Amino acid sequence: VNSDLHEDLDRALRTVTFGPAPIEQAKRHGRRIRTRRRVAAVAGALAVAAIVAGYPVLARTAAAPPPPVTHNTHDPVLTDGPGGKTTQGPAGLVGTDDLVADGKVGSVKWQAAVNGPDSKQSLSGATCYRVTLSPGGQLPETCLSPARDQTDADHPVVFAADRNGTRYGEIGQAAADVTYLIVTFTDGQQLKLIPVISNGLRYVAWVAPVSMVVTSVVAHLGGPYSDSGQTATAVPFDQPGQIPVFGLWQRAGQSAPPRAALIIGGTTGSHHWQSTAFEGPWGTCFVTSSGTTECVPVRRLVTTAIIGGWGTGRPGPAFGSAAPGVALVRVTLSNGKTASVKPAGVGNEDVFAFATGKGVSPVSWTAYDASGHQVAAGPVKPGYPVNAP
Amino acid sequence: MSTGPDEEFDGFMRGRWPAMVRLAYALTGDTGHAEDLAQAAFARAYASWGRVRQAGDPDAYVRRIVINAHRSRFRKHRVAEELRGDLTDSLAGARPQPGPEERGELLDALNQLGPRQRAVVVLRYWLDLSEAETAAALNCSVGTVKSQASRALATLRKTTSLRDGDIEDIVEGGLR
């Protein structure tokens, strides 16, 4: 009997028609995911889970003071785990029952658990995170490929997040030398996050209302139980109502890019489009009228590149960066048309944006200097080149 | 001549694209969303292609991403919001191509179901997952799968001219 419905569904679904497999688009998108992973900027959909200890309550009315920074000593507060469900191992606190964090947001309790690569919930080789709110149910679970690799060496923590309504969960995989993190919100509240090990990886995380903006995350470095006094700071790109996007980490002596914003917009036919570039300590982020947010976590955009903005299924502006000295970028689109754009300055960067139609993507670009001489050209590869100088 | 990882991915995506779009369509009821969902799933597979290949079942990997992505979507009500927000496009995209009446009727009936009921029907009766596997895929209990399947099939029985006896049997089987 089941096979009858199976066959009916099969026959019905075979009447659905669709275009050819967009292999190149998928690969470009895949490379972009890989690039984002490598540079630790996650601007899209992701997972959830968490770890919180020390200051498990996040409420607008209860600000907690930052913990004292210790030097080469065993900080007893770091032996606390979520719900007391941790044990001390040589590499740090080890979670039990897959639980890596718990806490409260106002009156809502939450727990974060990680499903290991071998669990039924996990994709092959991936780790899945789930955050349960009580009351409130679960935040969307997403499975990620193993996060940290050698290219993440400059990032003490690699973050991913997802939201459910007005709350979001942020999960981070921490490097071996991260002792703890201090997350500071604009209203002064702080969270102290201590990595907890699950399936051999160290996790930190939190749950917070999207209305609360993260000012900074400071990673105290040293070892699992004592810090050396060294820190690294990440200032996320965080707009009210949105999930924070983490990009650059600043170490001692490093200067962050200046804060600046630039709106580029226009009207194509009856369609108004807009792309806003935000430069700041996170790098450079582009927010478009078609709903795309994409961040490039580098200190300077020194290469001409068409970074992103297309392929969302909706017509939207694509955006990019121009190398110093580039006065005009001519972009060839997949429909055979060309778009000529003049870069504009935002902070230390020169950026541009141009409209694309639905299903239209940029194919190649040519850059010209002020005298009209071609200075560079290339195919469009989504994302900012990882190996750019 | 041996093929590299890129060529392997090309062949895999070319071969499995129809099945994944149909799965995504069955879950979303919209060809535009279906292609977006499938493309995103293949993109994620490509991003981790080395590991996916080693795991030996890339089909299951991509299928799982499609299901998870859809589940996240319907939890956030994004699909519904987007359908309401762009009704003309969505309806145009959601219409199956002309085909035998019965087939269009079944797809139309499927599209009448809520996201979870539709997902249960697709996973349970098209992908032939067990109740436990369906529950795990949708992150709900087996009891929920049973009740959702029962309601979904009852709706399908009311709104289609499919083999009534078969549907009745399935409802009983689903509740067993």
XYZ file of C-alpha atoms in Angstrom:
565
model
C 0.000 0.000 0.000
C 2.788 2.354 0.895
C 4.385 1.598 -2.422
C 1.206 2.745 -4.200
C 1.390 6.188 -2.650
C 5.113 6.153 -3.227
C 4.516 5.483 -6.910
C 1.770 8.113 -7.131
C 4.051 10.674 -5.541
C 6.898 9.582 -7.748
C 4.814 9.973 -10.889
C 3.438 13.301 -9.730
C 6.829 14.694 -8.851
C 8.249 13.633 -12.189
C 5.897 16.148 -13.793
C 7.746 18.951 -12.006
C 10.162 20.578 -14.378
C 13.198 22.640 -13.571
C 16.326 24.026 -15.111
C 19.612 22.255 -15.685
C 21.848 21.599 -12.722
C 23.553 24.922 -11.875
C 26.840 23.220 -11.206
C 29.074 26.248 -11.564
C 26.825 28.396 -9.403
C 26.754 25.723 -6.692
C 30.519 25.409 -6.815
C 30.956 29.160 -6.596
C 28.597 29.219 -3.664
C 30.508 26.302 -2.139
C 33.808 28.091 -2.552
C 32.286 31.098 -0.886
C 31.179 28.953 2.041
C 34.653 27.494 2.238
C 36.170 30.946 2.083
C 33.921 32.234 4.774
C 34.773 29.251 6.889
C 38.446 29.843 6.399
C 38.283 33.452 7.330
C 35.738 32.786 10.029
C 33.155 35.260 8.822
C 29.753 33.715 8.906
C 27.035 35.884 7.495
C 24.394 33.417 6.593
C 22.424 30.583 8.031
C 24.010 28.455 10.614
C 23.980 26.354 13.646
C 23.400 26.781 17.283
C 24.625 25.572 20.559
C 26.440 26.952 23.444
C 28.426 26.973 26.600
C 28.141 29.359 29.398
C 29.513 29.245 32.841
C 30.301 31.741 35.503
C 27.593 34.221 34.527
C 24.730 32.071 33.335
C 22.023 34.686 33.596
C 21.569 37.214 30.833
C 18.992 39.773 31.700
C 18.748 43.412 30.875
C 18.575 44.361 34.513
C 21.451 42.329 35.864
C 24.836 43.435 34.721
C 27.683 41.250 35.864
C 31.142 42.660 36.439
C 33.955 41.392 34.286
C 36.054 38.699 35.930
C 39.554 39.480 37.085
C 42.292 38.684 34.638
C 44.642 36.148 36.117
C 48.217 35.413 35.158
C 49.611 31.918 35.109
C 47.450 30.807 37.945
C 44.644 28.367 38.212
C 41.441 30.366 38.261
C 38.975 28.405 40.393
C 35.960 29.942 38.663
C 36.988 28.134 35.505
C 36.207 24.794 37.044
C 32.495 25.514 36.902
C 30.637 24.005 34.011
C 27.093 24.278 32.719
C 24.720 22.916 35.273
C 27.634 21.296 37.071
C 27.737 18.712 34.292
C 31.398 18.935 33.483
C 34.543 17.216 34.555
C 38.084 18.497 34.408
C 40.286 17.020 31.741
C 43.799 17.948 30.682
C 42.485 19.919 27.693
C 39.810 21.701 29.722
C 36.306 21.133 31.005
C 34.573 18.141 29.483
C 30.802 18.174 29.046
C 28.582 15.226 29.813
C 25.453 14.142 27.962
C 26.527 16.309 24.999
C 25.620 19.361 27.084
C 28.099 22.159 26.608
C 26.225 25.142 27.975
C 23.157 26.341 29.762
C 21.843 29.625 31.015
C 18.901 31.963 31.183
C 17.670 34.843 29.103
C 15.284 36.678 31.360
C 12.919 33.976 32.577
C 13.693 31.607 29.720
C 16.095 28.778 30.454
C 18.202 27.396 27.677
C 20.534 24.509 27.130
C 22.979 23.902 24.334
C 24.054 20.456 23.232
C 26.288 19.184 20.508
C 25.692 16.046 18.525
C 28.932 14.378 17.621
C 29.933 13.301 14.155
C 28.745 9.787 14.875
C 25.301 10.670 16.132
C 22.157 10.042 14.119
C 21.457 13.744 13.943
C 24.758 14.558 12.328
C 25.752 14.716 8.749
C 28.782 12.779 7.718
C 31.767 14.356 9.347
C 29.769 17.315 10.552
C 28.762 18.470 13.975
C 25.217 19.510 14.748
C 24.229 21.968 17.399
C 20.918 22.398 19.079
C 19.719 24.892 21.615
C 16.606 24.244 23.614
C 14.668 27.096 25.163
C 12.291 26.447 28.004
C 9.707 27.700 27.325
C 10.185 28.355 23.649
C 11.206 25.088 22.061
C 14.325 24.618 20.012
C 16.269 27.052 17.945
C 16.810 25.771 14.408
C 19.378 23.038 14.354
C 22.015 23.196 11.726
C 24.902 20.897 11.007
C 28.293 22.328 10.190
C 31.369 20.789 8.787
C 34.152 20.559 11.328
C 34.898 24.168 11.924
C 38.431 24.828 12.896
C 41.329 24.092 10.645
C 44.777 25.485 10.140
C 43.467 28.499 8.272
C 41.641 29.521 11.430
C 44.878 29.946 13.328
C 44.404 33.703 13.659
C 40.920 33.272 15.085
C 40.711 32.219 18.732
C 37.059 31.335 18.171
C 35.147 30.514 15.011
C 31.495 31.459 15.376
C 28.216 30.389 13.835
C 24.673 31.337 14.756
C 21.014 31.049 13.981
C 17.877 32.647 15.305
C 14.351 31.748 16.183
C 12.127 34.782 16.328
C 13.533 37.305 18.732
C 16.374 35.184 20.118
C 19.521 33.830 18.633
C 22.073 31.274 19.678
C 25.736 31.767 18.964
C 28.095 28.816 18.961
C 31.831 29.061 18.796
C 34.572 26.524 18.427
C 37.475 27.693 20.528
C 41.161 27.119 19.984
C 43.156 25.116 22.509
C 44.705 28.228 24.054
C 41.449 30.032 24.806
C 40.941 30.247 28.545
C 37.637 32.098 28.487
C 35.736 34.804 26.646
C 34.091 37.966 27.866
C 31.107 39.033 25.774
C 30.036 42.622 26.334
C 26.715 44.068 25.202
C 25.978 47.720 24.573
C 23.923 47.958 27.758
C 26.948 46.920 29.787
C 25.987 43.358 30.523
C 28.723 40.819 30.223
C 28.949 37.077 29.857
C 31.899 34.948 30.776
C 32.125 31.895 28.563
C 34.345 28.969 29.394
C 34.990 26.408 26.682
C 33.575 22.958 27.297
C 34.773 19.944 25.368
C 32.401 17.728 23.468
C 33.531 15.163 20.937
C 37.055 16.480 21.208
C 36.215 20.087 20.307
C 35.959 23.068 22.629
C 32.754 25.084 22.493
C 31.598 28.428 23.782
C 28.241 30.037 23.152
C 25.346 32.098 24.335
C 21.708 32.824 23.713
C 20.509 36.415 23.637
C 17.711 38.571 22.263
C 18.510 39.909 18.805
C 17.693 43.356 20.154
C 20.843 43.258 22.270
C 23.894 44.367 20.365
C 27.296 42.855 21.119
C 29.990 45.461 21.650
C 32.930 43.097 21.747
C 34.159 39.626 22.523
C 37.508 39.406 24.264
C 39.296 36.070 24.240
C 41.663 35.556 27.148
C 44.441 33.297 26.027
C 46.857 30.949 27.672
C 45.577 27.497 28.453
C 42.417 25.717 29.479
C 42.693 26.679 33.141
C 44.873 29.767 33.287
C 45.451 32.713 31.058
C 48.718 34.392 30.217
C 47.429 37.925 30.110
C 47.274 37.908 26.325
C 43.972 38.774 24.737
C 42.383 39.023 21.319
C 39.317 41.151 20.659
C 36.591 40.775 18.084
C 34.093 43.559 17.422
C 31.232 42.055 15.437
C 29.141 43.681 12.794
C 25.930 43.771 14.761
C 22.817 45.668 13.863
C 19.784 45.777 16.166
C 17.490 42.907 15.331
C 20.221 40.982 13.551
C 22.647 38.266 14.549
C 26.188 39.535 15.168
C 28.689 38.628 12.459
C 32.220 38.041 13.642
C 35.165 38.733 11.388
C 38.479 40.251 12.372
C 40.238 39.591 15.645
C 42.559 42.314 16.917
C 45.621 41.385 18.918
C 47.737 43.718 21.012
C 49.301 46.426 18.869
C 46.997 45.922 15.916
C 44.833 48.806 14.798
C 41.303 48.201 13.656
C 39.874 49.610 10.420
C 38.017 52.894 10.955
C 34.242 52.967 11.200
C 32.543 54.318 8.102
C 29.441 53.640 6.038
C 28.454 54.347 2.464
C 25.119 53.866 0.708
C 25.153 53.077 -2.982
C 21.795 52.855 -4.699
C 19.877 53.313 -7.880
C 16.772 52.460 -9.827
C 16.714 49.958 -12.649
C 13.379 50.060 -14.436
C 10.911 50.304 -11.573
C 13.143 48.408 -9.192
C 15.019 50.386 -6.576
C 18.131 48.767 -5.210
C 20.600 49.700 -2.542
C 23.793 48.375 -1.072
C 25.343 49.779 2.073
C 28.989 49.174 2.862
C 30.006 49.264 6.513
C 33.686 49.373 7.337
C 34.823 48.872 10.897
C 36.685 46.616 13.305
C 34.926 43.628 11.746
C 36.339 44.351 8.279
C 33.855 45.391 5.617
C 30.218 44.263 5.470
C 27.736 44.805 2.671
C 23.997 44.910 3.364
C 21.753 44.972 0.314
C 18.133 45.795 -0.311
C 17.592 42.193 -1.399
C 18.410 40.963 2.093
C 21.986 39.886 1.642
C 24.535 40.562 4.367
C 28.067 39.591 3.540
C 31.204 40.419 5.435
C 34.808 40.382 4.335
C 37.013 40.071 7.409
C 40.198 41.670 6.130
C 41.878 44.877 7.216
C 42.091 46.313 3.724
C 40.248 45.493 0.506
C 43.212 45.973 -1.761
C 42.118 43.834 -4.687
C 39.461 44.409 -7.305
C 36.805 41.752 -6.804
C 33.095 41.201 -7.347
C 32.331 39.918 -3.886
C 28.683 38.891 -3.798
C 25.046 39.936 -3.777
C 23.640 37.841 -6.588
C 22.212 34.345 -6.734
C 19.647 34.864 -3.996
C 16.710 34.184 -6.296
C 15.709 37.816 -6.157
C 17.030 40.663 -8.233
C 19.501 42.488 -6.110
C 22.627 44.547 -6.262
C 25.982 42.897 -6.536
C 28.875 44.585 -4.804
C 32.623 44.581 -4.899
C 35.862 46.272 -4.070
C 38.324 48.165 -6.217
C 42.077 48.199 -5.927
C 43.702 51.596 -5.307
C 43.912 53.610 -8.522
C 40.939 51.945 -10.176
C 38.540 54.590 -11.473
C 36.059 52.415 -13.363
C 35.023 48.784 -13.294
C 33.175 47.317 -16.249
C 31.292 44.122 -15.395
C 29.999 41.674 -17.983
C 26.774 39.967 -16.943
C 25.509 36.509 -17.805
C 22.788 38.006 -20.025
C 25.445 39.625 -22.212
C 24.942 43.144 -20.889
C 27.614 45.176 -19.170
C 27.521 47.411 -16.126
C 30.045 50.205 -15.674
C 30.550 51.423 -12.142
C 32.741 54.029 -10.489
C 34.140 52.983 -7.116
C 33.425 55.236 -4.148
C 35.387 55.585 -0.937
C 34.271 54.293 2.440
C 36.844 54.486 5.210
C 40.027 53.041 3.785
C 38.230 51.181 1.020
C 36.942 51.768 -2.480
C 33.735 49.864 -3.149
C 31.027 49.718 -5.787
C 27.638 48.169 -6.428
C 25.483 47.551 -9.459
C 22.086 46.058 -10.222
C 21.625 42.528 -11.480
C 18.386 41.073 -12.747
C 16.772 37.960 -11.366
C 18.806 34.988 -12.442
C 21.525 37.233 -13.842
C 25.031 36.947 -12.493
C 28.278 38.792 -13.176
C 30.701 36.817 -15.285
C 33.852 38.891 -15.643
C 35.228 42.334 -14.918
C 37.731 44.788 -16.305
C 39.251 47.622 -14.284
C 40.439 50.942 -15.745
C 42.445 53.775 -14.267
C 41.512 57.452 -14.452
C 43.053 57.833 -17.898
C 40.982 54.981 -19.270
C 43.752 52.419 -19.449
C 42.915 48.867 -18.517
C 44.783 47.951 -15.361
C 43.336 44.558 -14.485
C 40.715 42.041 -15.537
C 39.455 38.700 -14.395
C 36.601 36.252 -14.069
C 34.095 36.637 -11.277
C 34.711 34.329 -8.341
C 32.290 34.960 -5.492
C 33.819 36.144 -2.295
C 36.934 38.117 -1.621
C 40.109 36.269 -2.638
C 41.529 34.491 0.379
C 45.086 34.961 -0.792
C 44.706 38.635 -1.634
C 47.621 40.664 -0.276
C 41.787 8.392 -17.068
C 41.048 9.179 -13.441
C 38.679 11.940 -12.466
C 39.462 14.583 -9.880
C 37.244 15.666 -7.015
C 35.810 18.506 -9.066
C 34.804 16.241 -11.908
C 33.338 13.791 -9.429
C 31.255 16.539 -7.914
C 30.110 17.676 -11.354
C 28.950 14.175 -12.183
C 27.310 13.725 -8.821
C 25.412 16.985 -8.992
C 24.401 16.459 -12.598
C 23.062 13.026 -11.770
C 21.333 13.842 -8.504
C 20.022 17.323 -9.303
C 16.593 16.125 -10.490
C 16.035 13.986 -7.407
C 17.055 16.737 -5.007
C 14.934 19.386 -6.704
C 11.966 17.040 -6.636
C 12.559 16.369 -2.960
C 12.821 20.091 -2.270
C 9.726 20.740 -4.365
C 7.822 18.068 -2.501
C 8.795 19.764 0.767
C 8.233 23.370 -0.275
C 5.659 23.206 -3.071
C 7.490 25.907 -4.972
C 9.926 25.347 -7.803
C 11.843 28.544 -7.100
C 12.423 27.624 -3.479
C 13.110 24.056 -4.490
C 15.899 24.984 -6.856
C 17.349 27.450 -4.340
C 17.230 24.816 -1.609
C 18.797 22.142 -3.775
C 21.492 24.445 -5.082
C 22.382 25.556 -1.571
C 22.565 21.938 -0.448
C 24.895 21.005 -3.288
C 26.975 24.094 -2.542
C 27.439 22.976 1.034
C 28.338 19.517 -0.155
C 30.918 21.036 -2.481
C 32.321 23.153 0.346
C 33.102 19.941 2.227
C 33.446 17.665 -0.778
C 36.581 15.929 0.478
C 34.890 14.784 3.644
C 31.601 14.073 1.903
C 33.351 11.808 -0.591
C 35.177 9.995 2.139
C 31.963 9.407 4.023
C 30.790 7.433 1.023
C 27.174 8.534 0.783
C 27.002 12.028 -0.672
C 23.395 11.476 -1.662
C 22.363 11.072 1.963
C 24.434 14.095 2.901
C 22.724 16.394 0.411
C 19.313 14.967 1.171
C 19.846 15.626 4.845
C 20.861 19.222 4.145
C 17.737 19.758 2.053
C 15.537 18.368 4.802
C 17.300 20.289 7.554
C 17.262 23.506 5.573
C 13.587 23.103 4.856
C 12.898 22.312 8.491
C 14.691 25.463 9.551
C 12.760 27.404 6.963
C 9.368 26.264 8.026
C 10.224 26.728 11.663
C 11.007 30.307 10.924
C 7.901 30.562 8.760
C 10.103 32.024 6.104
C 8.554 30.012 3.350
C 5.055 31.063 4.261
C 6.089 34.666 4.600
C 7.864 34.664 1.305
C 4.946 33.000 -0.426
C 2.583 35.581 0.926
C 4.959 38.398 0.139
C 5.457 37.471 -3.479
C 2.261 35.689 -4.296
C 2.274 36.129 -8.042
C 5.743 34.745 -8.513
C 5.185 32.001 -6.012
C 2.005 30.804 -7.594
C 3.597 30.851 -10.975
C 6.506 28.863 -9.643
C 4.392 26.512 -7.615
C 2.244 25.371 -10.493
C 3.411 22.005 -11.688
C 3.801 21.614 -15.378
C 0.690 20.325 -17.104
C 0.440 16.609 -16.759
C -2.084 13.897 -16.099
C -4.885 15.255 -13.985
C -4.349 12.851 -11.182
C -0.735 13.830 -10.787
C -1.474 17.535 -10.648
C -4.246 16.817 -8.206
C -1.899 14.992 -5.881
C 0.664 17.775 -5.951
C -2.039 20.362 -5.385
C -3.314 18.325 -2.453
C 0.216 17.992 -1.113
C 0.614 21.739 -1.307
C -2.537 22.180 0.754
C -0.889 20.436 3.690
C 1.016 22.295 6.338
C 4.813 22.154 6.154
C 5.208 19.471 8.776
C 2.449 17.238 7.427
C 3.838 17.601 3.934
C 7.311 16.747 5.174
C 6.005 13.672 6.965
C 4.251 12.458 3.825
C 7.298 13.052 1.679
C 9.777 11.454 4.031
C 7.576 8.588 5.102
C 5.884 7.653 1.855
C 8.125 8.962 -0.888
C 11.570 8.519 0.623
C 10.280 5.423 2.436
C 11.880 6.369 5.741
C 10.662 4.524 8.817
C 8.609 6.365 11.398
C 11.658 6.558 13.625
C 13.850 7.849 10.808
C 11.201 10.395 9.851
C 10.932 11.533 13.453
C 14.699 11.887 13.683
C 14.885 13.805 10.416
C 12.164 16.217 11.488
C 13.351 16.357 15.080
C 10.007 15.315 16.505
C 8.600 12.266 18.229
C 7.393 9.107 16.550
C 3.956 9.883 17.943
C 3.994 13.211 16.154
C 4.951 11.494 12.926
C 2.046 9.086 13.332
C -0.490 11.759 14.097
C 0.749 14.088 11.367
C 0.745 11.250 8.852
C -2.762 10.304 9.848
C -4.062 13.836 9.418
C -2.137 14.382 6.226
C -3.382 11.231 4.614
C -6.919 11.950 5.694
C -6.643 15.332 3.990
C -5.184 13.775 0.886
C -8.025 11.270 0.847
C -10.596 14.059 1.042
C -9.022 16.270 -1.577
C -7.934 13.764 -4.175
C -9.517 11.077 -6.228
C -6.703 8.734 -5.453
C -7.318 5.161 -4.600
C -9.470 5.594 -1.528
C -8.892 2.088 -0.297
C -5.179 2.507 -0.447
C -5.237 5.737 1.479
C -7.527 4.225 4.092
C -5.119 1.357 4.528
C -2.210 3.716 4.899
C -3.989 5.740 7.550
C -4.601 2.609 9.521
C -1.040 1.515 9.004
C 0.234 4.872 10.124
C -1.722 4.684 13.336
C -0.824 1.162 14.130
